mmCIF file of C-alpha atoms in Angstrom:
data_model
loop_
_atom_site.group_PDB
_atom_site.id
_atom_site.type_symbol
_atom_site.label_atom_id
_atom_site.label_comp_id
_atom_site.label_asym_id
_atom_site.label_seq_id
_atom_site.Cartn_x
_atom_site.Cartn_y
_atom_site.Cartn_z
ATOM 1 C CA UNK A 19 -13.813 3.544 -5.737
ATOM 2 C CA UNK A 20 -15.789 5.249 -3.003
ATOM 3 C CA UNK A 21 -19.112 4.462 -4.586
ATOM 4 C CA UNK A 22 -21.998 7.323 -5.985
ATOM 5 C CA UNK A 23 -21.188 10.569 -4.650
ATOM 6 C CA UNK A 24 -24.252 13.095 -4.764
ATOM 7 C CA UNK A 25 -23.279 17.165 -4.122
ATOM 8 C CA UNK A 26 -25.241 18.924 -2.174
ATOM 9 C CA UNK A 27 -26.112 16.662 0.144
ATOM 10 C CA UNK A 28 -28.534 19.509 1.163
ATOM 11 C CA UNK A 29 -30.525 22.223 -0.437
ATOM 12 C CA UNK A 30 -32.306 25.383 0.416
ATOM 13 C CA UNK A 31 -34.182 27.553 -2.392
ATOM 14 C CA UNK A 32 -36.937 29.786 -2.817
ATOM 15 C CA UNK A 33 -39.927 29.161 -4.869
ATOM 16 C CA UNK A 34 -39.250 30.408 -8.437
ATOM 17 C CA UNK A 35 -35.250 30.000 -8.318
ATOM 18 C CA UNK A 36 -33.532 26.723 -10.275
ATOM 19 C CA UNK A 37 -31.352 24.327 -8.727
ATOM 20 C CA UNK A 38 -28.941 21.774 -10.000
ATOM 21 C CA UNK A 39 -27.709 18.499 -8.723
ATOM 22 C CA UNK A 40 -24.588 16.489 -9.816
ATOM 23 C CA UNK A 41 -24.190 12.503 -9.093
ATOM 24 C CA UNK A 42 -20.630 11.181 -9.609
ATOM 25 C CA UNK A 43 -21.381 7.181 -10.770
ATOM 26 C CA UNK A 44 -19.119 4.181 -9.860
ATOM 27 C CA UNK A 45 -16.876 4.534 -12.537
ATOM 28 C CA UNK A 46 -17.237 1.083 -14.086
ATOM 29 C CA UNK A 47 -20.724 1.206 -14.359
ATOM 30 C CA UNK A 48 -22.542 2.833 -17.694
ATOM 31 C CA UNK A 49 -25.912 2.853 -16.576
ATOM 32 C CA UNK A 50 -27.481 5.603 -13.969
ATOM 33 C CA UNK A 51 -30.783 6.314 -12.632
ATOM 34 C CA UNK A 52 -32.442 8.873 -10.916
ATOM 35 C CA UNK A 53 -35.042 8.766 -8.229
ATOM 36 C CA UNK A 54 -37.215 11.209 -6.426
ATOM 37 C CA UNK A 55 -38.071 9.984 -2.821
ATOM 38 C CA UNK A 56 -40.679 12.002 -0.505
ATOM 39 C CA UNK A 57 -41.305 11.223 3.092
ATOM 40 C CA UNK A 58 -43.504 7.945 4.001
ATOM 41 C CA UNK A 59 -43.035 6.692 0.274
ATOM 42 C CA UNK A 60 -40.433 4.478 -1.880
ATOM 43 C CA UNK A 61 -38.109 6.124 -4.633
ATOM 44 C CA UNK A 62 -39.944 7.203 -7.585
ATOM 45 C CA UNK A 63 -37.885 6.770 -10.787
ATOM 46 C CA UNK A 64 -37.600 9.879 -12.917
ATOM 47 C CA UNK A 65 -34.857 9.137 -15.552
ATOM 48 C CA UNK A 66 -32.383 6.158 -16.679
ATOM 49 C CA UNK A 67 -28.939 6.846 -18.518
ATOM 50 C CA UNK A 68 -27.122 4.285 -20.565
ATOM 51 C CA UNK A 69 -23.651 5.912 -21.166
ATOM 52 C CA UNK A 70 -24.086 9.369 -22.366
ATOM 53 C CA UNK A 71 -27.946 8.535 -23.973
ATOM 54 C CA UNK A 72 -30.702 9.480 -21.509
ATOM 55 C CA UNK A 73 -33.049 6.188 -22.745
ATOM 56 C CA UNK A 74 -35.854 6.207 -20.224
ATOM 57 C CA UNK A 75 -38.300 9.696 -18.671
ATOM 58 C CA UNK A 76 -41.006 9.313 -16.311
ATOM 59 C CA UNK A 77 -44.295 11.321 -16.792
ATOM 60 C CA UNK A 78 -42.855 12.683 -13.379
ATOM 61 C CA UNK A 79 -40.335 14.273 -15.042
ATOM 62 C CA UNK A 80 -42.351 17.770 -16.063
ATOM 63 C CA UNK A 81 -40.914 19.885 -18.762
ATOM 64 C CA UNK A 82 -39.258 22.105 -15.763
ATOM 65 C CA UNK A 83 -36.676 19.098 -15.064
ATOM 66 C CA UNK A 84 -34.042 18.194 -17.732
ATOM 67 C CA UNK A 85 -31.431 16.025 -16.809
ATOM 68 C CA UNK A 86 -27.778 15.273 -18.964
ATOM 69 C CA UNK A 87 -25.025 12.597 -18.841
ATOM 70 C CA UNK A 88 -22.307 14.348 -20.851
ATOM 71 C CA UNK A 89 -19.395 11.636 -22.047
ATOM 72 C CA UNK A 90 -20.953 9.153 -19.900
ATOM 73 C CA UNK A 91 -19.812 9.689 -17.207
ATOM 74 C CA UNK A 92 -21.379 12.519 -14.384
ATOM 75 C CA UNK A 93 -24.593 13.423 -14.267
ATOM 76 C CA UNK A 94 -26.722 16.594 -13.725
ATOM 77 C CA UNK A 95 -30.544 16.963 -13.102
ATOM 78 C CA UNK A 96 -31.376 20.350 -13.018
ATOM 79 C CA UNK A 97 -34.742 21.885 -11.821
ATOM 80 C CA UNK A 98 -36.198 25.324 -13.546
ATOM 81 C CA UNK A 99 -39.107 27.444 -11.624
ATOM 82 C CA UNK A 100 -38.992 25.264 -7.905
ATOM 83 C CA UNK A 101 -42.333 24.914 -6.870
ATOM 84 C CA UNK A 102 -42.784 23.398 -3.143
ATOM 85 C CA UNK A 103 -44.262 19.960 -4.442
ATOM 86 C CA UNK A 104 -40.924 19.923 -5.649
ATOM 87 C CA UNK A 105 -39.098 19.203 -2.241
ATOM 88 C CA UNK A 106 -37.712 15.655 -1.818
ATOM 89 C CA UNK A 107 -35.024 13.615 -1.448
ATOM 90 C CA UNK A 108 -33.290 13.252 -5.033
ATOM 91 C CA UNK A 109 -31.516 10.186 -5.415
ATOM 92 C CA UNK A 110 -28.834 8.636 -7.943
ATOM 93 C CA UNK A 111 -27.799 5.320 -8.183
ATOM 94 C CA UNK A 112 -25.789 3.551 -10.930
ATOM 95 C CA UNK A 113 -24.763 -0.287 -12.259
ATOM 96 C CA UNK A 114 -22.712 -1.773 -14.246
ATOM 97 C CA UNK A 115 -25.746 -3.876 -16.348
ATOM 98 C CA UNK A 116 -29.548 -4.611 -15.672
ATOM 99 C CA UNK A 117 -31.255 -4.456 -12.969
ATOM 100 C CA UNK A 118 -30.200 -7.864 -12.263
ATOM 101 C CA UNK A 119 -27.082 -6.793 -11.000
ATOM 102 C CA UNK A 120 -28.039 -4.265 -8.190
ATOM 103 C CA UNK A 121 -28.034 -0.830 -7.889
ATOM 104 C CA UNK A 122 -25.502 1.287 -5.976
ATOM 105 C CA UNK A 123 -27.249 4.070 -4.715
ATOM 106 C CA UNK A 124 -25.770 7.594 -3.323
ATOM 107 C CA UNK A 125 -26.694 9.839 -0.402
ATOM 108 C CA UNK A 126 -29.170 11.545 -2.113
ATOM 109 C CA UNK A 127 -29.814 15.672 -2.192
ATOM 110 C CA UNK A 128 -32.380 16.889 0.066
ATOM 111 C CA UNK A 129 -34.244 19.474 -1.320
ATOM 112 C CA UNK A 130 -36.254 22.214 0.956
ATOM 113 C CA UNK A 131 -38.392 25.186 -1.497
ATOM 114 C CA UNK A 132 -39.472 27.319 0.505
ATOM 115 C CA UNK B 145 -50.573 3.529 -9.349
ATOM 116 C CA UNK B 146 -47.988 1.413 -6.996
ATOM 117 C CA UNK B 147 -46.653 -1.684 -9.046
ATOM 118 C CA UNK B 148 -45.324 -3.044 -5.781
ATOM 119 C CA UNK B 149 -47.436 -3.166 -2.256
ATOM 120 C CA UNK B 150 -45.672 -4.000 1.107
ATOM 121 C CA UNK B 151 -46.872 -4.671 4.264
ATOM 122 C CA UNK B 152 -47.039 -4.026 6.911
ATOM 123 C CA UNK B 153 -46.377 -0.315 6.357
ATOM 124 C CA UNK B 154 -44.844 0.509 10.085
ATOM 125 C CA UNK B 155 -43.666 -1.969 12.264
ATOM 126 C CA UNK B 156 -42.218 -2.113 16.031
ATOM 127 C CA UNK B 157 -41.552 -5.005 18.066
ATOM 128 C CA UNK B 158 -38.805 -6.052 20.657
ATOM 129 C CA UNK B 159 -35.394 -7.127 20.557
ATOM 130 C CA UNK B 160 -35.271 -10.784 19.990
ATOM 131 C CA UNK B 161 -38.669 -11.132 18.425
ATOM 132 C CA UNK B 162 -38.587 -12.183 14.713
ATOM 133 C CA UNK B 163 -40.618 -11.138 12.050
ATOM 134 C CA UNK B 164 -42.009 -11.269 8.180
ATOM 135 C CA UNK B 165 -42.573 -8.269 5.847
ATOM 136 C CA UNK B 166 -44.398 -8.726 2.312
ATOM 137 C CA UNK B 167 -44.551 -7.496 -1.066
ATOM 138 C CA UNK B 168 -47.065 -8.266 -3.490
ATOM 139 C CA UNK B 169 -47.766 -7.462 -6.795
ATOM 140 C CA UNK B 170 -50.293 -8.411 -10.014
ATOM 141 C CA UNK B 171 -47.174 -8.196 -12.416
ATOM 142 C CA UNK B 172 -44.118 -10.655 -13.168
ATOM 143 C CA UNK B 173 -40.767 -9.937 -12.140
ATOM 144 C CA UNK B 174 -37.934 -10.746 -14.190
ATOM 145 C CA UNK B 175 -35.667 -10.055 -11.063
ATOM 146 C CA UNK B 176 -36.518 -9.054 -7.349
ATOM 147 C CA UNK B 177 -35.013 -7.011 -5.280
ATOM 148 C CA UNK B 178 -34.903 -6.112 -1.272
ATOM 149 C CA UNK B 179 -32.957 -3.103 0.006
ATOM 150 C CA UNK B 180 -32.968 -1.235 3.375
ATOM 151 C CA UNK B 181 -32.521 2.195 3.812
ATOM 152 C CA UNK B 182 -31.636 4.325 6.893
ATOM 153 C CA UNK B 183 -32.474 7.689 7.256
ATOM 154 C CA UNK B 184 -30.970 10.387 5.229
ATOM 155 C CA UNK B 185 -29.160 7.936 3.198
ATOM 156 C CA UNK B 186 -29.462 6.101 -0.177
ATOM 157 C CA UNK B 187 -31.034 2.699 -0.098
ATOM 158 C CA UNK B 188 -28.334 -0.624 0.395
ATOM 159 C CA UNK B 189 -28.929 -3.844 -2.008
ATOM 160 C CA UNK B 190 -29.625 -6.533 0.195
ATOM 161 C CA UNK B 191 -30.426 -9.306 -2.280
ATOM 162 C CA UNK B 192 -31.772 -10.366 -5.714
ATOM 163 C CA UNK B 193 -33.955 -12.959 -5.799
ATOM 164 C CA UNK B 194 -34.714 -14.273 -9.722
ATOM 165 C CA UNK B 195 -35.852 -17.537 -9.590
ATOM 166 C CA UNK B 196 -39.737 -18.555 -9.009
ATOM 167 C CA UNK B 197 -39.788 -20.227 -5.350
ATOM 168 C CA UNK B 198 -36.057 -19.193 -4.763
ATOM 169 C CA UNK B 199 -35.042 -18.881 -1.263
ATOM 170 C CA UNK B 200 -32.344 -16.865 -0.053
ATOM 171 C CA UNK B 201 -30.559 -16.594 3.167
ATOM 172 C CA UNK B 202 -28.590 -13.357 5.068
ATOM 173 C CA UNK B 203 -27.464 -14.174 8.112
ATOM 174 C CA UNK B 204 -30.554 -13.957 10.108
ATOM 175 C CA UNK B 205 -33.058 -12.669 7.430
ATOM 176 C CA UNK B 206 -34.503 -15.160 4.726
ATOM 177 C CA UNK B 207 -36.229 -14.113 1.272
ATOM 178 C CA UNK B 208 -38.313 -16.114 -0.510
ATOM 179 C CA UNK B 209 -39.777 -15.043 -4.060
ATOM 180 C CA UNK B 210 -43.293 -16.579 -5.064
ATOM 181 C CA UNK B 211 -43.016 -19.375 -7.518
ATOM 182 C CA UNK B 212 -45.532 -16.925 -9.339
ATOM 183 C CA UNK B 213 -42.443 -14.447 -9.592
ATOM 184 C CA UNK B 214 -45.079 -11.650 -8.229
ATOM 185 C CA UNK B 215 -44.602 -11.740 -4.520
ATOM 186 C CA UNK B 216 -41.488 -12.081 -1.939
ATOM 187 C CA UNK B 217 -41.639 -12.028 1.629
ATOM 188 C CA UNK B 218 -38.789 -11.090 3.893
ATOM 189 C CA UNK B 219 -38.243 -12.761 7.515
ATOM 190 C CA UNK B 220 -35.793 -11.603 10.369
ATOM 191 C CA UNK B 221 -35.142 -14.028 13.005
ATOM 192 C CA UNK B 222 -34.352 -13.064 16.562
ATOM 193 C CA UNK B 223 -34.388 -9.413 15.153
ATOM 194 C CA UNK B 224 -31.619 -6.795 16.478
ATOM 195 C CA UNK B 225 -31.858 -2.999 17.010
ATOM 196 C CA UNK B 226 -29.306 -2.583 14.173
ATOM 197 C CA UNK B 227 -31.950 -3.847 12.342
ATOM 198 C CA UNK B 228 -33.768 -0.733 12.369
ATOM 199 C CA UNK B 229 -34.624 0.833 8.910
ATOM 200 C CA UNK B 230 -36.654 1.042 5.945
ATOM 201 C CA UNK B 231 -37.387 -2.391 4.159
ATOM 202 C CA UNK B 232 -37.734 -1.775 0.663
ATOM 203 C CA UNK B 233 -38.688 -4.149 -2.280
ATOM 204 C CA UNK B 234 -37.845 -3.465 -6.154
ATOM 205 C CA UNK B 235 -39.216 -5.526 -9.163
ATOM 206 C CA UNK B 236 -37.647 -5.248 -12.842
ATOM 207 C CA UNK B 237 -39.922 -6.146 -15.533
ATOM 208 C CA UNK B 238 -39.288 -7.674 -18.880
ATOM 209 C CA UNK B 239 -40.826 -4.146 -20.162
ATOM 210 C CA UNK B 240 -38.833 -1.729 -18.653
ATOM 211 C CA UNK B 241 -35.496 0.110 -17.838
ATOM 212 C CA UNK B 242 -35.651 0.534 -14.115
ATOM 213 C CA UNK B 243 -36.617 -0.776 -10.956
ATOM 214 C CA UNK B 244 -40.147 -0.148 -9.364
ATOM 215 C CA UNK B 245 -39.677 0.472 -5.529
ATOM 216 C CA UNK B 246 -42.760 -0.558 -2.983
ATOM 217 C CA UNK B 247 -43.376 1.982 0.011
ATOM 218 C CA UNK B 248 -41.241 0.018 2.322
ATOM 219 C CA UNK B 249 -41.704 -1.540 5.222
ATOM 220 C CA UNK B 250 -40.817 1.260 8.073
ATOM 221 C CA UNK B 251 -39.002 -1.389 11.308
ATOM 222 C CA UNK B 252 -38.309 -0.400 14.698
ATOM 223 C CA UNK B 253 -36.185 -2.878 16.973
ATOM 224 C CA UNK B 254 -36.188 -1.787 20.275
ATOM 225 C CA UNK B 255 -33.879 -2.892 23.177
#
């Protein structure tokens, strides 16, 4: 396994257009996260998978973002109606139980609006 | 509101020298968690620390988690350049999903 693969690894939009980001899991492990990260600060967490069931949304998470596990295994997060605030580092990371166990994090996205 | 508070936020010193980072918090950690993170890339597990007055060693770096279970501490000895990176810390609580990620600790080891 080559561990959590995140695509793009960079992104350039305008203001107004949507985007969407795809994080490819370890495949052993059912649960995934996803993290916003902006310069100077730690990851923020935005939404937690267990299999296929999205169990856990931050307040961060505004009605523009919707994110989806389908069958468990890949995951999306799209964004609707960029906005600058919205330009970060987008991160996934999966495990295979709690916290506990570690998490395995990818690359991350970059994401420029301009 | 940040669950988790490190310091210090930026730190430089010399090749050889060693040093401590912290990270407190008011709330109890079921589990603790220090990762390091170079730039443009994901953050790395370093260790878990679970245990009330658990110490942990790495090689050269040493965690210790509060016997409290709300603060750890992370020390380098004779620190390296390769040692360069962001120093995070992440709690889990017994009320929540995720992990809660401090600032970080920002480390520059220079030759």
């Amino acid at each position: 396994d080559t561990g959590v693969s995140q695509n793009p690894r960079h992104k350039i939009t305008k203001r107004g257009q949507n985007v969407t980001f795809r994080c490819d899991p370890i495949s052993e492990h059912n649960r995934l996260y996803w993290y916003r990260q902006t310069l100077g600060q730690g990851p923020e967490f935005l939404t937690y998978f267990q299999n296929e069931a999205q169990l856990e949304k931050s307040r961060l998470l505004s009605d523009r973002f919707s994110a989806e596990r389908p069958k468990g295994s890949f995951s999306t997060l799209e964004i609707q109606r960029t906005e600058q605030g919205d330009s970060a580092m987008y991160l996934c990371a999966s495990s295979p139980g709690t916290a506990y166990y570690g998490y395995t994090f990818g690359s991350g996205t970059r994401l420029t609006v301009v | 509101t940040q669950l988790l508070e490190q310091s210090p936020q930026f730190l430089s010193i010399q090749e050889g020298e060693n040093l401590t980072v912290y990270c407190n918090s008011s709330s109890v950690f079921s589990s603790l968690q220090w990762y390091r993170q170079e730039p443009g890339e994901g953050p790395v597990l370093l260790v878990t620390v679970v245990t009330g007055g658990e110490v942990k060693k790495l090689k050269r770096l040493t965690f210790q988690f509060g016997d409290a279970r709300k603060d750890s501490s992370l020390h380098i000895t004779a620190a390296q350049t390769g040692d360069t990176g962001l120093y995070l810390c992440a709690g889990e609580t017994d009320s929540g999903y995720a992990l809660n990620f401090g600032k970080g600790t920002s480390l520059l080891v220079t030759p």
